[in-house]
Coordinates of C-alpha atoms in Angstrom, one line a residue:
Chain S
M5 CA 173.8 43.7 143.6
E6 CA 171.8 41.6 141.2
K7 CA 170.2 39.6 144.1
S8 CA 169.6 43.5 146.0
A9 CA 168.1 44.5 143.5
F10 CA 165.6 41.2 143.0
F11 CA 164.8 41.1 146.9
R12 CA 163.5 45.2 145.6
I13 CA 161.5 44.0 142.6
C14 CA 159.9 41.3 144.6
F15 CA 159.3 43.6 148.1
A16 CA 157.6 46.4 144.8
A17 CA 155.6 44.3 143.9
L18 CA 154.2 43.2 147.3
I19 CA 153.0 46.7 148.4
V20 CA 151.9 47.2 144.8
V21 CA 149.3 44.5 144.8
F22 CA 149.0 45.3 149.5
A23 CA 148.0 49.0 147.6
A24 CA 146.1 48.2 145.5
V25 CA 144.0 45.8 147.5
P26 CA 142.5 47.8 150.0
V27 CA 140.8 49.4 147.0
Q28 CA 139.1 46.7 145.7
A29 CA 137.3 45.8 149.4
Q30 CA 136.3 49.2 149.7
Q31 CA 133.3 48.5 147.3
T32 CA 129.9 48.5 148.9
T33 CA 128.6 44.8 149.8
I34 CA 125.5 43.3 150.3
S35 CA 125.2 39.7 152.8
I36 CA 121.7 38.4 154.2
N37 CA 123.0 36.1 156.6
T38 CA 120.1 33.5 156.5
P39 CA 119.2 31.2 160.0
E40 CA 118.3 28.1 160.1
I41 CA 114.8 27.4 159.0
V42 CA 113.2 25.1 161.4
E43 CA 109.2 24.9 160.7
G44 CA 107.7 26.5 163.6
S45 CA 110.1 29.0 164.8
T46 CA 110.4 32.7 164.1
V47 CA 113.6 33.9 162.2
Y48 CA 115.4 37.4 161.3
A49 CA 116.8 37.6 158.4
T50 CA 119.5 39.9 159.0
V51 CA 120.1 42.4 155.4
N52 CA 124.3 43.5 156.0
I53 CA 125.9 46.1 154.1
D54 CA 129.7 46.4 154.0
N55 CA 131.7 49.6 153.3
V56 CA 129.7 52.4 152.0
E57 CA 130.4 55.7 152.4
N58 CA 127.6 58.5 152.7
L59 CA 125.0 56.2 152.3
D60 CA 121.5 58.8 153.2
A61 CA 118.8 56.2 151.5
G62 CA 118.2 53.2 149.7
Q63 CA 115.5 50.4 149.0
F64 CA 115.9 46.8 148.3
D65 CA 112.9 43.6 147.9
L66 CA 113.6 40.4 149.4
I67 CA 111.9 37.6 147.6
F68 CA 110.7 34.4 149.8
N69 CA 109.4 31.2 149.4
P70 CA 105.4 31.9 151.4
D71 CA 105.4 28.5 151.1
V72 CA 107.5 28.0 154.6
L73 CA 107.7 31.9 155.4
K74 CA 105.2 34.4 156.4
I75 CA 106.8 38.2 156.9
I76 CA 106.5 38.9 160.4
G77 CA 108.0 42.5 160.6
V78 CA 111.1 44.6 159.8
E79 CA 112.9 45.4 162.5
N80 CA 115.7 48.7 162.1
G81 CA 119.5 48.5 161.2
S82 CA 122.5 49.6 162.1
I83 CA 125.8 51.1 160.8
G84 CA 128.2 52.9 163.5
E85 CA 125.9 54.5 166.3
T86 CA 123.6 55.2 163.1
K87 CA 120.2 54.0 163.4
I88 CA 119.2 53.1 159.8
P89 CA 114.7 53.9 159.8
V90 CA 113.2 51.0 158.2
Q91 CA 109.9 51.5 156.7
W92 CA 108.0 48.2 154.3
R93 CA 104.9 46.9 153.4
S94 CA 104.6 43.1 151.5
V95 CA 104.5 43.7 147.8
D96 CA 102.5 40.8 147.3
S97 CA 102.7 37.3 149.1
K98 CA 105.9 36.2 148.7
T99 CA 107.9 39.9 148.0
V100 CA 108.1 42.7 150.4
R101 CA 110.1 45.9 149.8
V102 CA 112.1 47.8 152.8
I103 CA 113.0 51.5 152.0
F104 CA 114.9 53.6 154.6
N105 CA 116.4 57.0 154.6
L106 CA 118.8 58.5 156.9
E107 CA 117.4 61.8 158.8
G108 CA 118.7 64.9 157.4
V109 CA 121.5 64.0 154.6
T110 CA 124.4 63.8 156.5
G111 CA 124.2 59.8 155.6
V112 CA 127.0 57.4 157.4
S113 CA 129.7 54.7 156.1
G114 CA 130.7 51.9 157.4
S115 CA 129.5 48.5 157.9
G116 CA 126.5 46.8 159.5
Q117 CA 123.0 45.8 158.6
L118 CA 120.6 47.7 156.8
A119 CA 116.6 45.6 157.9
S120 CA 116.6 42.7 160.5
I121 CA 113.1 40.8 158.7
G122 CA 111.3 38.4 161.0
F123 CA 109.2 35.6 159.3
E124 CA 107.1 32.8 160.3
V125 CA 108.0 29.6 159.3
I126 CA 105.3 28.1 158.3
G127 CA 106.5 25.1 156.2
D128 CA 109.1 22.4 156.1
G129 CA 110.7 23.4 152.4
K130 CA 113.2 25.6 151.4
G131 CA 113.3 28.5 152.5
E132 CA 116.0 30.3 151.4
F133 CA 116.3 35.3 150.4
L134 CA 116.6 36.7 147.4
I135 CA 116.8 40.8 146.4
S136 CA 116.1 42.3 144.1
D137 CA 116.1 45.2 142.4
G138 CA 118.1 46.9 145.1
L139 CA 119.2 50.8 144.7
L140 CA 121.8 52.6 147.4
G141 CA 121.4 55.9 147.4
D142 CA 125.0 58.9 148.9
T143 CA 124.1 61.7 150.5
E144 CA 124.6 63.5 147.2
A145 CA 121.1 62.0 145.5
N146 CA 123.5 59.4 143.1
S147 CA 123.4 55.8 143.2
I148 CA 126.5 54.2 144.6
D149 CA 128.1 51.0 143.1
T150 CA 126.8 48.6 145.0
D151 CA 127.8 44.5 145.6
W152 CA 123.9 43.1 146.2
G153 CA 126.6 39.2 144.9
I154 CA 124.0 36.0 144.8
T155 CA 121.4 37.3 146.1
E156 CA 120.1 39.3 144.1
A157 CA 117.7 38.2 141.8
S158 CA 116.4 39.4 138.6
G159 CA 115.5 36.5 136.2
I160 CA 119.4 35.4 135.9
D161 CA 120.2 32.0 136.5
A162 CA 122.1 31.7 140.3
D163 CA 124.3 30.0 138.7
L164 CA 125.3 32.3 135.9
K165 CA 125.3 34.9 138.8
D166 CA 128.0 33.0 139.9
A167 CA 130.3 32.7 137.0
E168 CA 129.7 35.7 135.9
A169 CA 131.3 37.6 139.9
E170 CA 133.7 35.8 138.7
D171 CA 134.8 36.7 135.8
T172 CA 134.2 40.7 137.1
Q173 CA 136.8 39.9 139.3
K174 CA 139.1 38.3 136.8
T175 CA 138.7 41.6 134.2
V176 CA 139.5 44.2 136.1
P177 CA 141.0 46.9 134.5
G178 CA 142.5 48.8 137.5
F179 CA 144.4 45.4 137.6
E180 CA 145.8 45.3 134.6
V181 CA 147.7 49.0 134.3
V182 CA 149.5 48.3 138.1
L183 CA 150.7 45.0 137.0
T184 CA 151.2 46.1 133.8
L185 CA 153.2 50.0 135.4
T186 CA 155.2 47.2 138.2
G187 CA 156.3 45.8 135.1
L188 CA 157.6 48.6 133.6
T189 CA 159.1 50.2 137.1
M190 CA 161.0 46.6 137.4
A191 CA 162.1 47.1 134.1
I192 CA 163.5 50.4 134.7
Y193 CA 165.5 49.4 138.2
L194 CA 166.9 46.0 136.4
A195 CA 167.9 48.7 133.7
R196 CA 170.0 51.4 136.0
S197 CA 171.5 48.2 138.2
K198 CA 173.1 47.0 135.5
Q199 CA 173.9 50.5 134.8
R200 CA 176.2 50.2 138.1
Chain K
M161 CA 177.6 52.5 149.2
N162 CA 175.1 53.0 151.7
S163 CA 173.4 55.9 150.9
T164 CA 173.7 54.8 146.8
K165 CA 171.9 52.2 148.8
T166 CA 169.6 54.1 150.4
K167 CA 169.0 56.9 148.1
D168 CA 168.2 53.3 146.0
L169 CA 165.5 51.7 148.2
V170 CA 163.7 55.6 148.7
G171 CA 163.0 56.1 145.3
T172 CA 161.9 52.2 144.7
F173 CA 159.6 53.9 147.5
V174 CA 158.4 56.8 146.0
S175 CA 158.2 54.8 142.5
L176 CA 155.4 52.6 143.7
L177 CA 154.0 55.2 146.1
L178 CA 153.8 57.1 142.4
L179 CA 152.3 54.3 140.7
T180 CA 149.4 52.8 143.0
L181 CA 148.6 56.8 144.0
L182 CA 148.3 56.6 139.3
A183 CA 146.5 53.2 139.5
L184 CA 143.5 53.8 142.7
P185 CA 141.2 56.2 139.8
A186 CA 142.0 52.9 137.0
I187 CA 140.8 51.1 140.0
A188 CA 138.2 52.6 140.9
S189 CA 136.3 52.8 137.8
G190 CA 136.5 49.2 137.1
F191 CA 134.4 48.3 139.6
E192 CA 131.9 51.1 137.6
N193 CA 132.0 49.8 135.3
E194 CA 130.2 47.0 137.4
S195 CA 128.1 49.9 138.8
Y196 CA 124.6 47.9 139.4
T197 CA 121.4 50.8 138.8
A198 CA 118.1 49.2 140.4
N199 CA 115.0 50.2 138.1
L200 CA 111.5 50.1 140.2
S201 CA 109.9 49.8 137.8
D202 CA 108.8 53.2 135.5
S203 CA 106.0 54.6 136.2
A204 CA 103.0 55.5 134.5
N205 CA 102.6 58.8 132.7
S206 CA 103.0 61.8 134.8
S207 CA 99.7 63.5 135.9
D208 CA 98.3 66.1 133.3
S209 CA 98.9 69.4 134.9
T210 CA 96.7 71.1 136.5
A211 CA 94.3 73.8 135.9
A212 CA 96.0 77.0 135.2
S213 CA 94.1 78.6 137.8
N214 CA 95.3 76.6 140.9
I215 CA 99.1 77.5 142.0
M216 CA 101.2 75.1 142.3
L217 CA 105.4 74.9 142.2
S218 CA 106.3 73.6 138.8
I219 CA 109.8 71.4 140.4
L220 CA 110.7 67.9 139.7
G221 CA 110.3 67.0 143.5
N222 CA 107.3 68.7 144.1
A223 CA 105.8 65.3 144.2
N224 CA 102.9 66.1 146.1
E225 CA 101.9 68.9 143.5
D226 CA 101.1 72.2 146.0
R227 CA 103.5 75.4 146.2
T228 CA 105.8 74.6 147.8
I229 CA 108.5 71.0 148.1
D230 CA 109.0 70.1 152.0
M231 CA 109.1 66.8 154.0
K232 CA 105.6 65.9 153.2
D233 CA 107.5 65.0 149.5
V234 CA 109.8 63.3 151.0
E235 CA 106.3 61.4 152.7
Y236 CA 104.8 61.2 149.0
T237 CA 107.6 60.0 147.9
E238 CA 108.7 57.2 149.8
S239 CA 104.5 56.4 149.6
I240 CA 104.9 56.1 146.2
I241 CA 107.6 53.8 146.6
L242 CA 106.0 51.0 148.4
G243 CA 103.2 51.5 146.0
S244 CA 100.1 52.8 148.3
G245 CA 100.4 57.0 146.1
S246 CA 99.9 57.7 143.0
Q247 CA 102.8 59.2 140.8
T248 CA 102.8 63.1 139.4
Q249 CA 104.2 65.0 137.5
F250 CA 106.9 66.5 139.5
T251 CA 107.5 63.1 141.7
D252 CA 111.3 62.0 139.4
A253 CA 112.6 64.5 141.0
T254 CA 116.4 63.6 140.2
G255 CA 115.0 64.0 135.9
D256 CA 116.3 60.0 135.6
N257 CA 112.9 58.7 134.1
S258 CA 112.9 56.5 137.8
V259 CA 110.8 57.1 141.1
N260 CA 112.7 55.8 143.7
M261 CA 115.1 56.9 147.4
L262 CA 117.2 58.5 145.2
D263 CA 114.3 61.2 144.8
V264 CA 113.8 60.8 148.6
T265 CA 118.0 62.4 148.7
K266 CA 117.2 64.6 146.3
I267 CA 114.1 65.5 147.5
E268 CA 115.8 66.3 151.5
L269 CA 119.3 68.1 149.7
I270 CA 116.3 70.4 147.3
N271 CA 114.1 71.3 150.9
L272 CA 117.5 71.6 153.0
G273 CA 118.7 74.3 150.7
K274 CA 121.5 72.0 149.9
A275 CA 121.0 70.9 146.2
K276 CA 123.5 72.2 143.5
E277 CA 121.3 72.2 140.9
L278 CA 116.9 71.9 140.3
T279 CA 115.0 71.7 137.7
L280 CA 111.6 73.6 137.0
V281 CA 109.2 73.0 134.2
D282 CA 108.1 75.6 132.6
R283 CA 104.8 77.2 131.7
I284 CA 104.9 74.8 128.1
G285 CA 106.1 71.8 129.9
R286 CA 110.4 72.1 128.7
Q287 CA 112.3 70.5 131.5
V288 CA 115.1 73.4 132.4
N289 CA 117.9 72.0 134.5
V290 CA 119.2 75.3 136.8
T291 CA 121.9 75.9 138.3
L292 CA 121.9 76.6 142.4
P293 CA 122.2 79.8 143.7
V294 CA 120.3 82.0 140.1
K295 CA 123.3 84.5 140.4
N296 CA 122.4 86.9 137.5
I297 CA 118.5 86.4 135.6
I298 CA 118.4 87.8 131.9
P299 CA 114.4 88.8 131.1
T300 CA 113.9 90.3 127.9
D301 CA 110.2 91.5 128.6
Y302 CA 109.2 93.9 129.8
R303 CA 106.2 92.9 132.4
T304 CA 108.3 89.7 133.2
T305 CA 111.4 92.8 134.7
E306 CA 108.2 93.9 136.8
T307 CA 107.1 90.7 137.9
L308 CA 110.6 90.2 139.2
L309 CA 111.4 93.6 140.1
A310 CA 107.6 93.2 142.8
L311 CA 109.2 89.8 144.3
G312 CA 112.9 92.2 145.5
T313 CA 115.5 90.2 142.6
G314 CA 116.3 93.6 140.9
D315 CA 120.2 92.9 142.1
L316 CA 120.4 89.5 140.1
I317 CA 119.1 91.7 137.2
V318 CA 121.8 92.5 134.1
G319 CA 119.7 93.0 131.1
V320 CA 116.7 93.8 130.1
D321 CA 114.6 94.3 126.9
R322 CA 114.0 98.3 125.4
A323 CA 110.3 98.2 126.2
F324 CA 111.5 98.2 129.9
H325 CA 113.8 101.2 130.1
E326 CA 110.8 103.0 126.9
R327 CA 107.8 102.1 129.1
M328 CA 108.6 101.7 133.0
S329 CA 112.0 103.5 133.1
E330 CA 109.8 104.7 137.3
F331 CA 110.9 101.0 138.0
G332 CA 114.8 101.9 137.6
L333 CA 117.6 99.4 135.9
L334 CA 118.7 103.1 133.1
D335 CA 122.0 101.3 133.5
L336 CA 120.8 97.9 132.4
P337 CA 122.1 96.5 128.6
E338 CA 119.2 96.5 126.9
V339 CA 118.9 92.9 125.1
A340 CA 115.4 92.4 123.3
M341 CA 112.6 94.1 122.4
H342 CA 109.8 93.0 124.1
G343 CA 110.9 89.5 124.4
Q344 CA 112.2 89.7 120.5
S345 CA 114.9 90.6 119.0
I346 CA 117.0 88.6 121.4
D347 CA 120.6 90.1 121.1
Y348 CA 122.6 86.9 121.8
E349 CA 126.2 88.2 121.8
M350 CA 125.8 90.5 124.3
V351 CA 123.3 88.0 127.2
L352 CA 126.3 85.5 126.1
T353 CA 128.5 88.9 127.7
L354 CA 126.2 89.3 130.4
E355 CA 126.4 85.3 131.2
P356 CA 123.1 85.0 133.1
D357 CA 122.2 81.6 134.8
I358 CA 118.8 82.1 133.0
V359 CA 116.9 83.9 130.8
L360 CA 113.8 84.5 131.0
L361 CA 111.1 84.3 127.5
P362 CA 107.7 85.6 127.7
L363 CA 105.5 83.6 126.5
S364 CA 104.6 85.0 123.3
Q365 CA 108.3 82.6 122.5
T366 CA 107.5 79.5 123.2
E367 CA 107.8 78.4 119.0
N368 CA 111.5 79.5 119.7
A369 CA 111.9 78.8 123.1
D370 CA 114.2 75.8 121.7
E371 CA 116.4 77.4 119.0
I372 CA 116.9 80.9 121.4
A373 CA 118.6 78.2 124.5
R374 CA 120.6 76.0 122.1
N375 CA 122.2 79.5 121.3
F376 CA 123.4 79.0 125.2
P377 CA 124.3 75.7 125.9
N378 CA 125.3 77.0 130.1
T379 CA 122.0 79.3 130.3
A380 CA 118.8 77.9 131.4
V381 CA 116.5 79.7 129.0
V382 CA 112.8 79.1 130.8
V383 CA 109.5 80.1 129.4
M384 CA 107.9 82.2 131.2
G385 CA 103.7 83.8 131.9
L386 CA 104.5 86.3 134.4
S387 CA 102.9 88.9 133.2
S388 CA 99.6 87.0 132.8
K389 CA 96.4 86.6 135.6
N390 CA 95.3 83.0 134.0
S391 CA 99.9 82.0 134.9
I392 CA 101.4 84.5 137.4
G393 CA 100.7 82.9 140.4
S394 CA 102.8 78.9 139.9
D395 CA 104.5 80.5 137.7
L396 CA 105.4 83.3 140.3
T397 CA 105.7 80.4 143.2
T398 CA 108.1 78.6 140.6
M399 CA 110.6 81.3 140.6
S400 CA 110.2 82.9 143.7
F401 CA 111.5 79.0 144.3
V402 CA 114.5 79.1 142.0
L403 CA 115.4 82.8 142.9
G404 CA 114.8 81.8 147.4
K405 CA 112.5 84.6 147.5
E406 CA 109.1 82.4 148.3
K407 CA 108.6 84.4 150.6
E408 CA 108.4 88.1 149.0
A409 CA 106.5 85.6 146.5
N410 CA 103.5 84.3 148.3
E411 CA 103.5 88.0 149.8
L412 CA 103.4 89.5 146.3
I413 CA 100.2 86.5 145.9
S414 CA 98.1 87.2 149.1
W415 CA 98.0 90.7 148.2
M416 CA 96.5 89.9 144.8
Q417 CA 94.5 87.1 145.5
G418 CA 93.4 89.5 148.1
Y419 CA 91.0 91.4 145.8
E420 CA 90.6 89.3 143.6
H421 CA 88.7 87.7 146.4
L422 CA 87.1 91.1 147.2
V423 CA 85.3 91.2 144.0
N424 CA 84.7 88.1 143.4
E425 CA 82.6 88.2 146.9
R426 CA 81.3 90.8 145.4
T427 CA 80.0 90.0 142.6
K428 CA 79.6 86.5 142.8
D429 CA 75.6 86.4 143.0
L430 CA 74.4 88.9 139.9
K431 CA 72.1 87.5 138.2
S432 CA 72.3 87.9 134.5
D433 CA 70.3 90.9 134.4
E434 CA 72.7 92.3 136.9
K435 CA 75.2 92.1 133.8
P436 CA 76.1 94.4 131.6
A437 CA 77.6 93.4 128.2
F438 CA 80.8 95.3 127.9
Y439 CA 83.5 95.8 124.7
Y440 CA 87.0 95.2 125.0
E441 CA 88.8 96.8 122.5
Y442 CA 92.6 96.4 121.8
M443 CA 94.6 98.5 120.6
S444 CA 92.9 100.7 120.5
G445 CA 93.6 104.1 118.7
S446 CA 97.0 103.0 117.0
E447 CA 95.5 101.5 114.5
E448 CA 92.8 101.6 112.6
K449 CA 91.5 98.8 111.9
W450 CA 89.1 96.8 115.0
W451 CA 89.9 94.4 117.5
V452 CA 87.9 93.0 120.5
I453 CA 89.2 90.9 123.1
T454 CA 87.4 87.3 124.0
P455 CA 87.4 86.0 126.6
D456 CA 89.9 83.1 125.9
D457 CA 92.8 86.0 125.4
P458 CA 94.5 84.7 129.4
S459 CA 96.1 88.0 130.2
A460 CA 93.4 90.7 128.7
G461 CA 90.7 88.4 128.9
Q462 CA 90.4 86.8 131.6
V463 CA 91.0 90.6 133.9
A464 CA 88.5 91.5 132.3
E465 CA 86.0 88.0 133.5
G466 CA 84.8 87.7 136.9
T467 CA 83.9 91.2 137.1
G468 CA 80.0 91.4 136.7
G469 CA 80.0 91.9 133.5
H470 CA 79.2 90.0 129.7
N471 CA 82.1 90.7 127.7
I472 CA 80.5 90.5 123.9
A473 CA 82.8 89.2 122.4
T474 CA 81.7 85.7 124.8
G475 CA 82.0 82.6 121.8
L476 CA 84.4 84.3 119.5
A477 CA 87.3 82.2 118.0
G478 CA 91.0 83.9 119.7
T479 CA 92.1 86.0 122.0
S480 CA 91.7 88.5 120.0
V481 CA 89.1 89.5 116.6
E482 CA 89.0 92.0 114.3
V483 CA 86.2 92.7 113.6
D484 CA 84.0 95.3 111.6
P485 CA 82.6 98.7 113.6
E486 CA 78.4 97.1 112.8
W487 CA 79.8 94.0 114.7
V488 CA 79.4 96.9 118.1
I489 CA 76.9 98.8 117.3
K490 CA 75.1 95.4 116.7
R491 CA 75.8 94.5 119.8
N492 CA 75.7 98.2 121.8
P493 CA 77.3 97.6 124.7
D494 CA 76.9 99.2 127.9
F495 CA 80.3 99.6 128.9
M496 CA 83.0 100.0 126.6
F497 CA 86.5 99.4 127.9
A498 CA 89.7 100.5 125.4
D499 CA 93.1 99.0 125.2
L500 CA 96.1 101.8 126.2
M501 CA 98.6 98.9 125.1
K502 CA 100.9 101.3 123.5
G503 CA 102.3 102.6 126.8
F504 CA 102.7 106.3 125.6
D505 CA 99.6 108.1 126.2
S506 CA 99.2 106.7 129.6
G507 CA 100.3 105.7 132.4
P508 CA 103.5 108.1 134.6
G509 CA 103.0 111.1 134.4
K510 CA 99.7 112.0 132.7
T511 CA 96.8 113.8 134.2
E512 CA 93.6 113.1 134.0
K513 CA 93.7 116.6 131.3
D514 CA 96.1 114.1 128.8
M515 CA 92.9 111.3 129.4
E516 CA 90.6 113.2 128.9
N517 CA 92.1 114.7 125.7
L518 CA 92.9 110.6 124.9
L519 CA 89.2 109.4 125.9
T520 CA 87.8 112.4 123.2
E521 CA 90.9 110.6 120.6
V522 CA 90.5 107.1 120.5
L523 CA 86.0 108.1 120.8
S524 CA 86.8 110.4 117.2
D525 CA 85.4 109.4 113.2
R526 CA 83.8 105.6 115.6
A527 CA 80.3 106.1 113.1
G528 CA 77.4 105.6 114.7
F529 CA 78.7 104.9 117.8
E530 CA 76.5 107.5 119.6
K531 CA 73.9 104.9 119.2
V532 CA 75.6 102.6 121.8
N533 CA 74.8 102.3 125.7
A534 CA 78.5 102.7 126.2
V535 CA 79.1 106.5 124.1
K536 CA 75.8 107.8 125.0
N537 CA 75.5 107.2 128.8
S538 CA 79.7 108.3 128.9
K539 CA 80.5 104.6 130.3
V540 CA 83.2 104.3 128.0
Y541 CA 86.6 103.8 129.5
L542 CA 90.6 103.8 129.3
V543 CA 92.2 100.7 130.9
D544 CA 96.5 101.0 130.9
R545 CA 97.7 97.7 130.1
D546 CA 100.3 98.4 133.2
I547 CA 97.4 98.2 135.7
I548 CA 95.8 94.3 132.7
G549 CA 100.0 93.0 132.9
G550 CA 101.9 91.1 135.8
P551 CA 101.0 91.1 139.7
R552 CA 99.0 94.5 138.5
W553 CA 96.4 92.8 136.0
V554 CA 94.0 92.9 140.0
I555 CA 93.8 96.2 140.0
G556 CA 92.1 96.8 136.4
H557 CA 90.3 93.3 137.5
I558 CA 89.2 95.8 140.3
Y559 CA 89.0 98.9 137.5
F560 CA 86.4 96.7 135.5
A561 CA 84.4 95.8 138.7
K562 CA 83.8 99.2 139.7
C563 CA 83.6 100.3 136.5
M564 CA 80.3 98.3 135.9
H565 CA 79.6 98.3 139.7
P566 CA 80.1 101.1 141.4
E567 CA 77.5 101.0 143.8
L568 CA 79.1 97.7 144.9
F569 CA 83.1 99.0 145.7
E570 CA 82.2 102.5 147.3
D571 CA 85.2 101.1 149.2
I572 CA 87.4 100.7 146.6
N573 CA 89.9 103.3 145.2
P574 CA 91.5 101.7 142.4
E575 CA 93.9 104.4 142.1
K576 CA 94.7 104.0 145.9
I577 CA 95.7 100.4 145.7
H578 CA 97.7 101.1 142.6
K579 CA 100.0 103.6 145.0
E580 CA 99.6 100.7 147.8
Y581 CA 101.5 98.8 144.8
L582 CA 104.3 100.3 144.2
K583 CA 105.2 101.6 148.0
K584 CA 104.2 98.1 149.4
F585 CA 106.4 96.2 146.0
H586 CA 109.1 98.8 144.8
N587 CA 109.2 101.4 147.6
L588 CA 108.1 103.9 144.8
E589 CA 105.5 107.1 144.7
V590 CA 105.0 107.4 141.1
S591 CA 102.8 109.6 139.8
G592 CA 100.1 109.4 136.3
T593 CA 96.7 108.5 135.4
W594 CA 96.4 104.7 134.1
A595 CA 92.5 104.5 133.8
Y596 CA 89.9 107.4 132.9
P597 CA 87.7 108.0 133.8
L598 CA 87.4 106.6 138.1
P599 CA 84.2 105.6 138.1
E600 CA 82.4 108.0 140.9

């Protein structure tokens, strides 16, 4: 009986954990697919998006090293079959601002690419990209909670940003609630098992 | 035993499912707390409001400051975000003090009629959120009520002011409760009972608007100049957009502009010495005091402007100024217009004979006036406020012009235009006399 109860508890705990994982995965994330930088070549930095729901519009600045890269254009992205029509403008020599607005207000959900930014590699050196001032909006004109990851440059040191991101993972209150409830369930179940 | 085990297993699954479902919002809120809010540079101060004579839609989202919200506003806002356009007063459609792509979506929602709420900027610059669609509305001033009726929104009105029943009974709504008097003395309890989406205040309540609004936390309290020549165009445009009556408003505005244009065209080439001096008296016959309406008055004073005459009160400080009879006699105006504001002695049901008697009364006890050109040459006219305020201001405008320049307006009959207005915008045929005498 005790062995059986132990098995059930473990099984229950596993289900709770797995049930929580997909929720965490629903967080919209942005990442940049950084190409290999070879002087004299043309490269494309792809801005990827994952797990977005009802996306209607958005914007971001992409910052790059102007000694190494020179922007040549920004191409539309897509999520599934839906095109992400972009407009862009160079804010200064090292920053390009990209905006997009889907047709109508029906929105799109899923994962894909927001834009592909083409660069000419004009020099030797570090060709890293940073995203700044990013914003995604849904079909009700509300901001979409987005994890801009380490690509976000907002004056905070990159290492510090990494540390903050780790802290965030550790302090998600939803997990505390799940674990507490799981513990309570286990205690109740054990008590009931002993009564039998 | 097997049965017990099965029950235990099912119970465990159900419990876990419930727990998981309960935990989901908590998990989600955890991520919300970590939300990233982008904030593009707060743009500089919004532009100053445009001149009152320019018709403009005062709703957040009207980025290009024209008369509607459409895809041009989307394009304009995008140009601002990309850095090639200048921020305007109404660009920030979401009202979050930041111009970004959320504003673009909000503008599209408004344009497509899918917005659940919008923010208008009322006549005195207050930002007021209005939940859509608007189901009922209370105008607290009778001239505002008339304007709303001209838009065909009678079915939305759930309360009126007492003056509307007393002075404009020809427009109906007789069974509606009275909740104010000429924009004042608001019956808060009654308004709360009626649960209006919007309470409209006239410009005279400018200083009390915020205090009144505090009494109606679930209602949009809006100050609008729907009875004044200077503001009726823009405020009609704004209110009609909120109420979904743009087509009707455009028709009404075009009607007003058509006659205004006509007067302008026919008087614009008059030389200074061809413009007679006129005296426009405020509240004629109502009390022993003498008041003159100046061109600074946004309603009556402005209606009389641009009609081919020269107001002798030009330059006086204020909108209506108390003067001595001697002041008038000394200036010897060629024309005199007596403002009949009370609304009981002229207008619906009154005959020309009634008005003739009223004119005699108005001119009585005015020692020394017999020397004034206007009286000497029988150029004294009575003008009911009904054709000065609200959409009918343009009828008064034509009347002034025709009185002073009958030769330029031989083919124009203000009385017929008045009938046209009542029929076209209210489907009414009302007999009465709103101005006397009618110039030949």
